[in-house]
Amino acid sequence: MDKRASYTLDHLDQLEAEAMFVIREVAAQFENAAILFSAGKDSILCAHLAAKAFWPSKIPFPLVHIDTGHNFPETIAFRDVAISRLGVRLVVGSVQTSIDEGKAEEETGAGASRNALQSITLLDTIEAHGFDACIGGARRDEEKARAKERFFSHRDEFGQWDPKNQRPELWTLFNGRKKHGENFRVFPLSNWTELDVWQYIKREGLELPSLYFAHERPVFEREGMLLAVTDFLKPTDKETVETRRVRFRTIGDATCTGAVVSDAATVEDIIAEVAAARITERGGRADDRRSEAAMEDRKKQGYF
Amino acid sequence: MKLLRFTTCGSVDDGKSTLIGRLLYDAKSIFEDQLEAIERSSERRGDERVNLALLTDGLRAEREQGITIDVAYRYFATPRRKFIIADTPGHVQYTRNMVTGASSAETALILIDARHGVVEQTCRHAFISSLLGIRHLVVCVNKMDLVDWSEQRYLQITSDFLAFVSRLDVAALTTIPMSALEGDNVVTRSEHMPWYDGPSLLYHLEHLHVGGANNHVDARFPVQWVVRPQSESHPDFRGYAGQVAGGVFKPGDEVLVLPSGFHSRIDKIYVGNREVDEAFPPQSVCLTLTDDVDVSRGDMIVKAGSPPTSSQELDVMLCWFSDRKKLQPGSKYLLRHTTQEVKAVVQEVQFKVDVNTLHRIADDPIVAMNDIARVKLRTAKPLHFDRYARNRVTGSLVLVDPFTNDTVAAAMIR
């Protein structure tokens, strides 16, 4: 038998190799890069792949957390453990500070969220620290505007994305050249799907915040989504709270991240659930539901 | 699970987005909330039925104009395979996007509207696919419902296409009659065309053998990053990180470092902190050598038995992307090849290719947007490369405009 025929990689190995290549390219092409770290599974994966890409060196980038102030406490606890284990620097950009300084204005009303304000804080943080590239965990399968993203996504000096004028990206030749004040967002997980992420998490034995796994929690229904009762999010008089067994498919701002009813308590359970799921993971995000092009509009403004 | 990357090309009205929508829908890779969203917008637009094309046309301008303007990537999996689709627009002005989509693809789907048959852009799509090294083409003769499922019409189109494609370097060709709108022969076999005894499109994609995309013969390792922790636990570690671009490397192999010409041996190979006993494309690994030689980013580690060509003169087929500037003899660019960046100048435009007829245009040295041309380049220092036909990684390059930083051309080394 032809020995060469056995030199094939399965899809997780191919995706891993691609992501590690992209992350190393960031280190080589930029002077002051960072990893955007929300303590969600995709950013945990980015940090893990970066650790693999540079071992036995430490990750040569700080982790940046854009903190809406509306966190689940589990997220912050997880973040701090991850930082100390990786031995990297943490940079926190605070939406509350942006509001206090008058750079951002809080939304009001029942559907109010700090989600859109994160862009302001993110751009301020990028500018304050002079980051020339920010690695993010966004994936093309998440959303239709993201399906058109490049691995190396150019941003003008206002942090804006111009989807109609993106640089062609061929083979593995990534063009990170930029003018002063411009910067890049880089997405090593572009070609991963939600199921790939979970299969890889299982294979690598990665730890995740407990929010991803089924647990009992008081929730209420709003616009077809189950939202958790927190200090920042209370039901109106017409909404009823009940305790249900739920988990989160994405971890964002507590005010706009919907839970799903689930008994999936382990990674294996989740893989089975995701494989059978009939709703996209962002289907539970109020921020995407605001209009048909909600993500495209936010991305143009500098969103993750 | 194995992964197959394919690209789709077809003109605005060939129904390409509908085909992808159908493939995803029938392979149950469309989620309920996505379907509800496109049902709502189809209704708002007054479409007669659910417009599956809206799934891939993600940008506002695309929805408004009903066209695809940029490469969109789509993902789906069946129990047999995982697929990555680069959905590229068919319009002439978006040839650059087609080239982009084809650069990472192992096979290409070319759509033909059964009513119109083989048209200029069918030829362009086939030519570009073959130029980008795609040797497996799948021709989807679509909208068979609009020609009364006519076998005669289908045979006419396939014979026209074969006549054109015989002039290209295409190893394998499959043609499938279908109706993406109705779903015939996309995922399930059509009941309207009993005369067709071939597979459905999805079955074909699931079983297609595409082993040849990577070169496993000539060992190539472009150094991407030097790993030097200088930490207490690894004070003397010096590793070379990169993605294997060709061949197989094993500990103990004798290697040659270019351009320095130093010889050494592979000591260890790591994926993360795990030691492995071999590395092959497209793995991202970290190599250590037995000797302390000077190696940095842009260098290439190879095996001495089959070294790449080292030269400052390059003969390339080039696709020009910029609408703002044109390429001509004397133009200077930054050239990106593997992990190298060097200055380059255009020495000669030998000819341009009429992508519809494959005729050579010899008397016009000005290369404009979407033109494909045979060009001679000279670089400021030697590059270590292979012919694109032999290795897609070490045989490809892009040109960057030094003033705007835009990627203005992609080229395949001859």
Short mmCIF file of C-alpha atoms in Angstrom, two decimals, chain A residues 3-30 49 51-58 60-61 139-152 154 161-180 182 184 189-196 199-200 203-204 249 274-284 289 291-294 296-297 300, chain B residues 1-3 5 28-34 36-38 40-41 44 54-63 65 68-76 82 84 96-97 99-104 106 132 214 216-217 224-225 227-231 233-234 237 241-243 248 250 270-274 278 280-286 297 321 324 334 336-339 341 388 392-393 396-398 400-412:
data_model
loop_
_atom_site.label_atom_id
_atom_site.label_comp_id
_atom_site.label_asym_id
_atom_site.label_seq_id
_atom_site.Cartn_x
_atom_site.Cartn_y
_atom_site.Cartn_z
CA LYS A 3 2.44 4.92 2.48
CA ARG A 4 1.56 8.42 1.28
CA ALA A 5 -2.15 7.64 1.36
CA SER A 6 -1.99 7.59 5.15
CA TYR A 7 -0.69 11.16 5.37
CA THR A 8 -4.06 12.73 5.90
CA LEU A 9 -5.34 14.75 8.83
CA ASP A 10 -8.83 14.56 10.22
CA HIS A 11 -10.88 17.76 10.22
CA LEU A 12 -10.02 18.79 13.80
CA ASP A 13 -6.29 18.43 13.13
CA GLN A 14 -6.64 20.48 9.95
CA LEU A 15 -8.55 23.22 11.74
CA GLU A 16 -6.03 23.22 14.59
CA ALA A 17 -3.10 23.49 12.17
CA GLU A 18 -4.77 26.36 10.33
CA ALA A 19 -5.57 28.26 13.54
CA MET A 20 -2.04 27.82 14.93
CA PHE A 21 -0.59 29.08 11.65
CA VAL A 22 -2.81 32.18 11.78
CA ILE A 23 -1.93 32.90 15.42
CA ARG A 24 1.81 32.57 14.73
CA GLU A 25 1.39 34.86 11.73
CA VAL A 26 -0.04 37.50 14.07
CA ALA A 27 3.03 37.29 16.29
CA ALA A 28 5.28 37.63 13.24
CA GLN A 29 3.46 40.41 11.41
CA PHE A 30 2.38 42.68 14.28
CA LEU A 49 -4.36 27.27 20.52
CA ALA A 51 -0.46 28.33 24.06
CA LYS A 52 0.11 25.38 21.72
CA ALA A 53 1.45 27.60 18.94
CA PHE A 54 4.23 29.06 21.08
CA TRP A 55 5.03 26.26 23.56
CA PRO A 56 7.35 26.15 25.47
CA SER A 57 7.26 29.95 25.35
CA LYS A 58 4.35 31.76 26.96
CA PRO A 60 3.34 36.55 23.48
CA PHE A 61 0.10 38.56 23.75
CA ARG A 139 -16.50 32.03 13.47
CA ARG A 140 -17.99 32.33 10.01
CA ASP A 141 -20.73 29.82 10.75
CA GLU A 142 -22.14 32.03 13.51
CA GLU A 143 -23.88 34.64 11.45
CA LYS A 144 -24.37 35.69 7.82
CA ALA A 145 -22.25 38.87 7.93
CA ARG A 146 -19.47 36.92 9.62
CA ALA A 147 -19.58 34.39 6.78
CA LYS A 148 -17.90 37.07 4.67
CA GLU A 149 -15.07 37.86 7.09
CA ARG A 150 -11.42 37.40 6.30
CA PHE A 151 -8.94 35.75 8.68
CA PHE A 152 -7.05 39.08 8.70
CA HIS A 154 -8.60 45.28 8.20
CA TRP A 161 -15.05 47.32 8.86
CA ASP A 162 -15.70 47.92 5.16
CA PRO A 163 -17.23 44.66 3.95
CA LYS A 164 -17.36 45.73 0.29
CA ASN A 165 -13.69 46.59 0.15
CA GLN A 166 -11.95 43.68 1.86
CA ARG A 167 -8.53 42.52 0.83
CA PRO A 168 -8.55 39.31 -1.18
CA GLU A 169 -7.17 36.47 0.95
CA LEU A 170 -5.54 33.65 -0.98
CA TRP A 171 -3.87 30.41 0.08
CA THR A 172 -2.21 31.09 3.44
CA LEU A 173 -0.69 34.42 2.42
CA PHE A 174 -2.06 36.89 4.94
CA ASN A 175 -1.49 40.58 4.35
CA GLY A 176 -1.25 42.42 7.66
CA ARG A 177 0.27 45.63 6.30
CA LYS A 178 -1.37 48.77 7.57
CA LYS A 179 -1.02 52.50 7.92
CA HIS A 180 -0.50 54.31 11.19
CA GLU A 182 -5.20 51.34 11.44
CA PHE A 184 -6.56 44.35 12.34
CA LEU A 189 -11.37 30.01 14.23
CA SER A 190 -13.00 31.31 11.03
CA ASN A 191 -13.53 27.84 9.58
CA TRP A 192 -14.69 26.10 12.77
CA THR A 193 -18.33 25.27 13.44
CA GLU A 194 -19.97 25.08 16.84
CA LEU A 195 -19.78 21.29 16.67
CA ASP A 196 -16.06 21.38 15.76
CA GLN A 199 -15.47 18.08 19.62
CA TYR A 200 -12.11 19.77 20.00
CA ARG A 203 -10.45 15.96 22.58
CA GLU A 204 -8.18 18.44 24.34
CA ARG A 249 -24.73 28.07 24.38
CA VAL A 274 -25.39 20.45 19.36
CA ALA A 275 -25.38 17.77 16.67
CA ALA A 276 -29.14 17.51 16.95
CA ALA A 277 -29.84 21.22 17.49
CA ARG A 278 -32.22 22.95 15.14
CA ILE A 279 -31.58 26.54 16.33
CA THR A 280 -28.25 28.36 15.77
CA GLU A 281 -26.31 29.26 18.88
CA ARG A 282 -26.80 32.97 18.23
CA GLY A 283 -30.56 32.34 17.89
CA GLY A 284 -30.57 32.97 21.63
CA ARG A 289 -32.44 40.02 16.58
CA SER A 291 -32.70 43.76 12.53
CA GLU A 292 -31.79 41.59 9.58
CA ALA A 293 -28.39 43.22 9.25
CA ALA A 294 -27.84 43.79 13.00
CA GLU A 296 -23.23 43.71 9.85
CA ASP A 297 -24.13 47.13 11.25
CA LYS A 300 -19.01 48.17 10.72
CA MET B 1 -13.77 12.81 9.72
CA LYS B 2 -12.35 13.97 6.39
CA LEU B 3 -12.70 17.54 5.20
CA ARG B 5 -13.12 22.27 0.59
CA LYS B 28 -30.43 19.52 7.22
CA SER B 29 -27.74 22.10 7.88
CA ILE B 30 -30.11 25.04 7.96
CA PHE B 31 -31.40 25.88 11.37
CA GLU B 32 -34.96 26.79 12.21
CA ASP B 33 -34.18 30.37 13.15
CA GLN B 34 -32.26 30.88 9.91
CA GLU B 36 -37.65 31.67 9.80
CA ALA B 37 -35.48 34.70 9.11
CA ILE B 38 -35.35 34.02 5.38
CA ARG B 40 -39.75 36.58 6.80
CA SER B 41 -37.52 38.40 4.33
CA ARG B 44 -41.27 41.07 2.73
CA LEU B 54 -31.00 34.73 1.00
CA LEU B 55 -29.11 32.30 3.20
CA THR B 56 -25.79 33.08 1.57
CA ASP B 57 -26.34 36.69 0.59
CA GLY B 58 -25.48 38.13 3.97
CA LEU B 59 -24.63 41.74 3.28
CA ARG B 60 -27.26 44.45 3.01
CA ALA B 61 -26.19 45.49 -0.51
CA GLU B 62 -26.38 41.90 -1.68
CA ARG B 63 -29.91 41.51 -0.44
CA GLN B 65 -29.46 43.97 -5.38
CA THR B 68 -23.52 37.95 -4.30
CA ILE B 69 -20.62 40.41 -4.06
CA ASP B 70 -18.10 38.69 -1.87
CA VAL B 71 -16.84 35.26 -1.00
CA ALA B 72 -19.08 33.72 1.63
CA TYR B 73 -18.00 30.64 3.50
CA ARG B 74 -20.51 27.96 4.43
CA TYR B 75 -20.14 24.82 6.47
CA PHE B 76 -22.01 21.59 6.61
CA LYS B 82 -17.32 17.78 6.62
CA ILE B 84 -16.32 24.00 3.59
CA ARG B 96 -10.87 38.28 -8.03
CA ASN B 97 -13.26 36.75 -5.54
CA VAL B 99 -9.76 33.36 -7.70
CA THR B 100 -9.76 33.82 -3.92
CA GLY B 101 -12.35 31.10 -3.38
CA ALA B 102 -10.58 28.71 -5.73
CA SER B 103 -7.19 29.18 -4.04
CA SER B 104 -8.17 27.03 -1.07
CA GLU B 106 -9.92 20.99 -3.77
CA LEU B 132 -5.68 27.68 -9.55
CA ASN B 214 -0.83 18.30 -0.72
CA HIS B 216 4.07 14.55 0.20
CA VAL B 217 7.27 14.14 -1.77
CA GLN B 224 7.27 31.19 10.46
CA TRP B 225 8.48 32.05 13.95
CA VAL B 227 10.50 29.89 19.54
CA ARG B 228 13.05 30.89 22.18
CA PRO B 229 11.51 30.86 25.66
CA GLN B 230 14.75 31.59 27.57
CA SER B 231 12.84 30.46 30.63
CA SER B 233 12.46 25.38 32.55
CA HIS B 234 13.69 25.73 28.93
CA PHE B 237 15.29 25.68 23.78
CA ALA B 241 7.61 27.01 14.23
CA GLY B 242 5.72 26.73 10.97
CA GLN B 243 3.32 24.78 8.80
CA VAL B 248 7.43 14.38 5.42
CA LYS B 250 11.10 12.86 10.83
CA TYR B 270 6.43 19.05 18.55
CA VAL B 271 2.72 19.80 18.16
CA GLY B 272 2.19 22.02 21.19
CA ASN B 273 3.98 20.22 24.03
CA ARG B 274 3.46 16.78 22.47
CA GLU B 278 6.71 12.76 11.91
CA PHE B 280 3.53 16.32 7.03
CA PRO B 281 1.31 18.93 5.31
CA PRO B 282 -0.64 20.83 6.50
CA GLN B 283 0.47 20.29 10.12
CA SER B 284 1.60 23.24 12.23
CA VAL B 285 4.58 22.05 14.23
CA CYS B 286 7.73 23.22 15.94
CA ARG B 297 11.50 33.77 9.70
CA PHE B 321 -7.24 42.61 -8.58
CA ARG B 324 -7.51 51.77 -8.94
CA LEU B 334 6.02 43.97 -2.15
CA ARG B 336 4.65 37.78 -0.30
CA HIS B 337 5.72 34.19 -0.76
CA THR B 338 5.46 31.59 2.04
CA THR B 339 6.70 33.51 5.11
CA GLU B 341 8.30 39.44 2.02
CA TYR B 388 2.51 25.85 -8.56
CA ARG B 392 0.39 25.10 -4.15
CA VAL B 393 2.06 26.57 -1.04
CA SER B 396 1.97 30.77 -4.97
CA LEU B 397 2.51 34.44 -4.18
CA VAL B 398 0.63 37.72 -3.81
CA VAL B 400 1.00 44.11 -2.26
CA ASP B 401 0.89 47.75 -3.30
CA PRO B 402 3.54 49.48 -1.16
CA PHE B 403 1.54 52.72 -0.99
CA THR B 404 -2.00 51.52 -0.29
CA ASN B 405 -1.05 48.16 1.31
CA ASP B 406 -3.79 46.53 -0.76
CA THR B 407 -3.33 43.00 -2.06
CA VAL B 408 -3.33 43.77 -5.79
CA ALA B 409 -2.45 40.47 -7.45
CA ALA B 410 -2.19 36.74 -6.94
CA ALA B 411 0.22 34.67 -8.96
CA MET B 412 1.05 31.06 -9.69
#
